Amino acid sequence: MSDPIHSYEATPRPTFSLPLLALEGVVVFPHTVVSLAVDEAMLPTVDAALKGDRRLLLVARRPESDPDSDIPLRAQIFDIGVVARIEQSGMLPNGTNGIVVRGMIRAEIGDALDPDHPWRFSFQLRPDQVLPSPELDALILETRAVVDAVLELRPGVSQEVRNVVRAIEDPGHLADNTGYSPDYTFAERQDLLETFDLVARLTKVRDFYRVQLALLEVQNRIRHEVQENAAKQQRDFFLRQQIRAIQKELGEEEEEVSDLDDLRAKLARTQMSDVVRKEADRELSRLQRLNESSPEYQMVRTYLEWLAELPWNKPTGSPIDIAFARQVLDEDHYGLTQIKERILEYLAVKQRRAALGEDSGRAGREPILAFVGPPGVGKTSLGQSIARALGRNFVRMSLGGVRDEAELRGFRRTYIGSQPGRLIQELRRAGSSDPVILLDEIDKLGNDYRGDPASALLEVLDPEQNNTFTDHYLNLPFDLSQVLFIATANSWDNVPPALRDRMEVIELSGYIEDEKVQIAQTHLVPRQLRANGLRPSEAEVNEAALRTIIGDYTREAGVRNLERHIGGVLRKVTRRLAEQSEVSDHALLVDPAFVRTALGRQRFFNEAKERIDQPGVATGLVWTPVGGDIIFVEAVVMEGSRELKITGQLGEVMRESAEAALTYVRSRARELGIDPAFFDHHAIHIHVPAGAVPKDGPSAGITMATALASAATGRLVRDDVAMTGEISLRGRVLPIGGIKEKALGAHRAGIRTIILPRRNEADLDDLPREVFDEMTFVPVDTLDQVLQTALQPAATLNGLRSSQRVAEPQYVE
């Protein structure tokens, strides 16, 4: 009787049927023997095969299919499987029912034949077609060689397995035999089964094993290098031990102190607390037991070196002398009278507490000072002066852009290359336990997924907690109560509320022109003379030149740009002296003409007088993080429908102020001499120039109302008046903030009359007396009072609303 399989192969691709077994995540290849576990769902198929000729179809189930769904089985399986023969059935070694099958030949699956036997499917055989050729022979040799090379490098593969692979002559058998490599994925196995062309199948196997060979070679090389390095370190260790033993026998032992003894001596000299001392001794004892070649040895040694170099209890500050502190502050800073008084009060309290024997750094003591003000007003240099007055070391920590909490608190020792945070590092550099640490730009702190640095500062700046500050790297309490912390910021609004609560704010406003002149003569000019290689006898900068630089080339709250421009002028002096053939006995005079030649065209002008040349333009006051300034609000009325257009990149609050201003002006139209129907036939456009700069806040309310009233009545706004205040729908002028900065900004811009809410009148006490005496302040309660002060008498402008007669407005006292 002929073998059915051979009869299959003799027929030109006839259709047969066999029981079909769907496999989960398993691909069976021809020429291979595998064992399969059989569950209850598979029993009908297995029983049908055993009752027949023991043959069945083995096909892998698609990964996305669900065996429990109502989808037909044919839609859940792949199109290509294998005809297999059941060699054995019974209990598998793991105690479950199973079968041992031998794959025989590829098969293309057809449809289910009998609804009563859904597990029986038709199929067609897809035997390998071997067409001998030189290309196929070469491919067989290459594939066998690369598979053999992979088996040689792979650990645990016996010589018998390699001999079996070498003995395979049939190309299809050779390719299919590699399908059980653990490196193949399920998709790659199924793809290999569905590749009928022998050349393509062998090419896939060869390319796959070439990649595996390259990976194994790299892994093998790395393994050998690691083993060689470990062997070399071990050999070096034994050789050193032998050398020491020989030197000891010969009496030539080195008398110098070893590194470990030196580290032990450093740790003994530090004034650690008992907790820190106990941990240091434990780590030192552990270090002695470690091999020097061990990676952990260097990690522990670095940790102990940090403990030995930190100033655990090493104060260096001198007793507080209030007279000396005042002298230092006056030498380093001109003006800032109130700021200096507050600092001296702060130091006086510390001096008194020290005299009473109280620990001034412990809980419940004086607050952390925070200097808030525009750039260039001397916040950082005030911290330096305090450090000099106290005789302490000064450390500046820039917090701008810090986003990772670990930058302040350090990384844990479990990470490679870890180190303490910035606070501990700066304390080591300072070399004392009581330095003055300036936390610069605290309002520029960021936060992201790595943590919130501001939260880490909560412990640092709280006297209740900072005496036990714990860095992640040290994992030991460090006493920060002796450190004098000072913070600086440009804007207090950006500091988190919890952090603000731990600090006392000292606001620094901008300088007036006279103060800038004094600062330049006392500090900036001498410093820039030295920086540009000049002696005082070679160049003289007179007061008029300084006022020219201040008024025409800088408009800032601080003096940073002023110093920069002074340096630019003095560089021109240095160049002129270098180009002279003869040395002059007289100092070169820097006057306004020289300044204009050196710095070029004028940068700033009195814009108020130039811009307010027609109705609808009013001058307002704004607060910015870099100081106060003036802005212009422009309003234009034009024929059209009732429309209000607002431009200038204004925020929601300013837009609401503009709407409130329009509503009030419309409600007061008759009193202002405006036809009530005027707004029904005219559109209004309000614009605030410098449109690229975002603007927001309620303080421009009365400025917008004044600009609208001016545009509607045709009356010019006074060009020497600036105003600030919030407006209500009833025409009340409400108080706002930043009066001092705004007044100084108006003073710098040449404005000498300011309209402000009456409830802000008390804020004028903070102004320098020189500014207060030069300016006129008009406190107001209502918008009627604002318009009475700001608008000029009725003006006649050519071409101004020829169809609209403008009457003189009547104001009611």
Short mmCIF file of N, CA and C in Angstrom, two decimals, residues 422-485:
data_model
loop_
_atom_site.label_atom_id
_atom_site.label_comp_id
_atom_site.label_asym_id
_atom_site.label_seq_id
_atom_site.Cartn_x
_atom_site.Cartn_y
_atom_site.Cartn_z
N ARG A 422 23.95 72.02 44.93
CA ARG A 422 24.66 73.29 44.85
C ARG A 422 24.91 73.89 46.22
N LEU A 423 23.97 73.75 47.15
CA LEU A 423 24.14 74.35 48.47
C LEU A 423 25.36 73.78 49.19
N ILE A 424 25.47 72.45 49.20
CA ILE A 424 26.60 71.82 49.86
C ILE A 424 27.90 72.14 49.12
N GLN A 425 27.87 72.18 47.81
CA GLN A 425 29.08 72.50 47.04
C GLN A 425 29.55 73.92 47.35
N GLU A 426 28.61 74.87 47.41
CA GLU A 426 29.00 76.25 47.70
C GLU A 426 29.53 76.39 49.13
N LEU A 427 28.98 75.64 50.05
CA LEU A 427 29.50 75.68 51.43
C LEU A 427 30.93 75.15 51.48
N ARG A 428 31.23 74.12 50.71
CA ARG A 428 32.60 73.62 50.70
C ARG A 428 33.56 74.68 50.11
N ARG A 429 33.10 75.34 49.02
CA ARG A 429 33.96 76.39 48.45
C ARG A 429 34.15 77.54 49.43
N ALA A 430 33.08 77.89 50.15
CA ALA A 430 33.19 78.99 51.10
C ALA A 430 34.14 78.65 52.24
N GLY A 431 34.21 77.37 52.63
CA GLY A 431 35.13 76.97 53.68
C GLY A 431 34.70 77.38 55.08
N SER A 432 33.43 77.79 55.23
CA SER A 432 32.94 78.19 56.56
C SER A 432 31.48 77.78 56.68
N SER A 433 31.03 77.65 57.91
CA SER A 433 29.65 77.23 58.14
C SER A 433 28.69 78.41 58.28
N ASP A 434 29.20 79.65 58.18
CA ASP A 434 28.34 80.82 58.34
C ASP A 434 28.55 81.85 57.23
N PRO A 435 28.61 81.44 55.95
CA PRO A 435 28.79 82.44 54.90
C PRO A 435 27.49 83.21 54.65
N VAL A 436 27.58 84.25 53.85
CA VAL A 436 26.40 84.93 53.33
C VAL A 436 26.14 84.35 51.95
N ILE A 437 25.01 83.67 51.80
CA ILE A 437 24.66 83.04 50.52
C ILE A 437 23.55 83.86 49.87
N LEU A 438 23.86 84.40 48.70
CA LEU A 438 22.89 85.20 47.95
C LEU A 438 22.20 84.30 46.94
N LEU A 439 20.91 84.10 47.11
CA LEU A 439 20.09 83.31 46.17
C LEU A 439 19.58 84.27 45.10
N ASP A 440 20.36 84.40 44.04
CA ASP A 440 20.10 85.41 43.01
C ASP A 440 19.02 84.94 42.05
N GLU A 441 18.18 85.88 41.62
CA GLU A 441 17.11 85.62 40.63
C GLU A 441 16.20 84.48 41.11
N ILE A 442 15.69 84.58 42.32
CA ILE A 442 14.83 83.51 42.84
C ILE A 442 13.49 83.46 42.12
N ASP A 443 13.13 84.54 41.44
CA ASP A 443 11.87 84.54 40.68
C ASP A 443 12.01 83.85 39.34
N LYS A 444 13.24 83.45 38.96
CA LYS A 444 13.45 82.78 37.66
C LYS A 444 13.50 81.26 37.81
N LEU A 445 13.17 80.73 38.98
CA LEU A 445 13.14 79.28 39.17
C LEU A 445 12.08 78.66 38.27
N GLY A 446 12.40 77.50 37.71
CA GLY A 446 11.43 76.76 36.90
C GLY A 446 11.07 75.46 37.59
N ASN A 447 10.19 74.71 36.94
CA ASN A 447 9.88 73.36 37.43
C ASN A 447 9.36 72.53 36.27
N ASP A 448 9.65 71.24 36.31
CA ASP A 448 9.16 70.30 35.30
C ASP A 448 9.05 68.93 35.93
N TYR A 449 9.09 67.89 35.09
CA TYR A 449 8.89 66.53 35.61
C TYR A 449 9.99 66.11 36.58
N ARG A 450 11.13 66.80 36.59
CA ARG A 450 12.23 66.41 37.48
C ARG A 450 12.06 66.97 38.89
N GLY A 451 11.05 67.77 39.12
CA GLY A 451 10.82 68.29 40.46
C GLY A 451 10.71 69.80 40.47
N ASP A 452 10.37 70.33 41.63
CA ASP A 452 10.18 71.76 41.81
C ASP A 452 11.29 72.29 42.72
N PRO A 453 12.28 73.03 42.18
CA PRO A 453 13.36 73.55 43.03
C PRO A 453 12.86 74.49 44.12
N ALA A 454 11.76 75.21 43.85
CA ALA A 454 11.22 76.12 44.87
C ALA A 454 10.80 75.36 46.12
N SER A 455 10.30 74.14 45.94
CA SER A 455 9.91 73.34 47.10
C SER A 455 11.13 72.94 47.92
N ALA A 456 12.26 72.69 47.24
CA ALA A 456 13.49 72.35 47.97
C ALA A 456 13.97 73.53 48.80
N LEU A 457 13.71 74.76 48.34
CA LEU A 457 14.14 75.94 49.09
C LEU A 457 13.29 76.20 50.32
N LEU A 458 12.11 75.58 50.39
CA LEU A 458 11.25 75.82 51.55
C LEU A 458 11.95 75.40 52.83
N GLU A 459 12.65 74.27 52.80
CA GLU A 459 13.37 73.82 53.98
C GLU A 459 14.60 74.68 54.24
N VAL A 460 15.27 75.09 53.15
CA VAL A 460 16.50 75.86 53.30
C VAL A 460 16.23 77.21 53.95
N LEU A 461 15.12 77.85 53.57
CA LEU A 461 14.84 79.21 54.03
C LEU A 461 13.93 79.27 55.25
N ASP A 462 13.68 78.13 55.86
CA ASP A 462 12.83 78.11 57.06
C ASP A 462 13.71 77.89 58.29
N PRO A 463 13.86 78.89 59.18
CA PRO A 463 14.70 78.69 60.38
C PRO A 463 14.21 77.56 61.28
N GLU A 464 12.95 77.16 61.11
CA GLU A 464 12.45 76.04 61.91
C GLU A 464 13.04 74.70 61.45
N GLN A 465 13.52 74.64 60.22
CA GLN A 465 13.94 73.36 59.65
C GLN A 465 15.39 73.31 59.19
N ASN A 466 15.97 74.46 58.82
CA ASN A 466 17.25 74.38 58.11
C ASN A 466 18.43 73.98 59.00
N ASN A 467 18.23 73.83 60.28
CA ASN A 467 19.33 73.34 61.10
C ASN A 467 19.53 71.83 60.94
N THR A 468 18.60 71.17 60.23
CA THR A 468 18.76 69.73 59.93
C THR A 468 18.56 69.50 58.44
N PHE A 469 19.07 70.40 57.60
CA PHE A 469 18.95 70.23 56.15
C PHE A 469 19.66 68.95 55.72
N THR A 470 18.99 68.13 54.92
CA THR A 470 19.53 66.85 54.49
C THR A 470 19.70 66.85 52.98
N ASP A 471 20.94 66.76 52.55
CA ASP A 471 21.24 66.62 51.12
C ASP A 471 21.09 65.15 50.73
N HIS A 472 20.57 64.91 49.52
CA HIS A 472 20.34 63.53 49.07
C HIS A 472 21.63 62.74 49.01
N TYR A 473 22.72 63.38 48.62
CA TYR A 473 23.98 62.64 48.49
C TYR A 473 24.56 62.32 49.86
N LEU A 474 24.62 63.32 50.73
CA LEU A 474 25.19 63.07 52.07
C LEU A 474 24.27 62.19 52.91
N ASN A 475 22.96 62.41 52.77
CA ASN A 475 21.97 61.68 53.57
C ASN A 475 22.25 61.85 55.08
N LEU A 476 22.76 63.03 55.44
CA LEU A 476 23.07 63.35 56.82
C LEU A 476 22.61 64.79 57.08
N PRO A 477 22.18 65.12 58.29
CA PRO A 477 21.74 66.50 58.56
C PRO A 477 22.91 67.47 58.59
N PHE A 478 22.75 68.60 57.89
CA PHE A 478 23.76 69.67 57.90
C PHE A 478 23.09 70.93 58.43
N ASP A 479 23.75 71.60 59.37
CA ASP A 479 23.19 72.77 60.03
C ASP A 479 23.40 74.01 59.17
N LEU A 480 22.29 74.53 58.62
CA LEU A 480 22.35 75.76 57.81
C LEU A 480 21.89 76.98 58.60
N SER A 481 21.64 76.81 59.91
CA SER A 481 21.09 77.92 60.68
C SER A 481 22.09 79.06 60.85
N GLN A 482 23.39 78.78 60.71
CA GLN A 482 24.38 79.84 60.83
C GLN A 482 24.56 80.63 59.54
N VAL A 483 24.03 80.10 58.44
CA VAL A 483 24.16 80.76 57.14
C VAL A 483 23.18 81.93 57.07
N LEU A 484 23.65 83.06 56.55
CA LEU A 484 22.78 84.21 56.33
C LEU A 484 22.33 84.17 54.86
N PHE A 485 21.07 83.86 54.65
CA PHE A 485 20.52 83.79 53.30
C PHE A 485 19.90 85.12 52.91
#
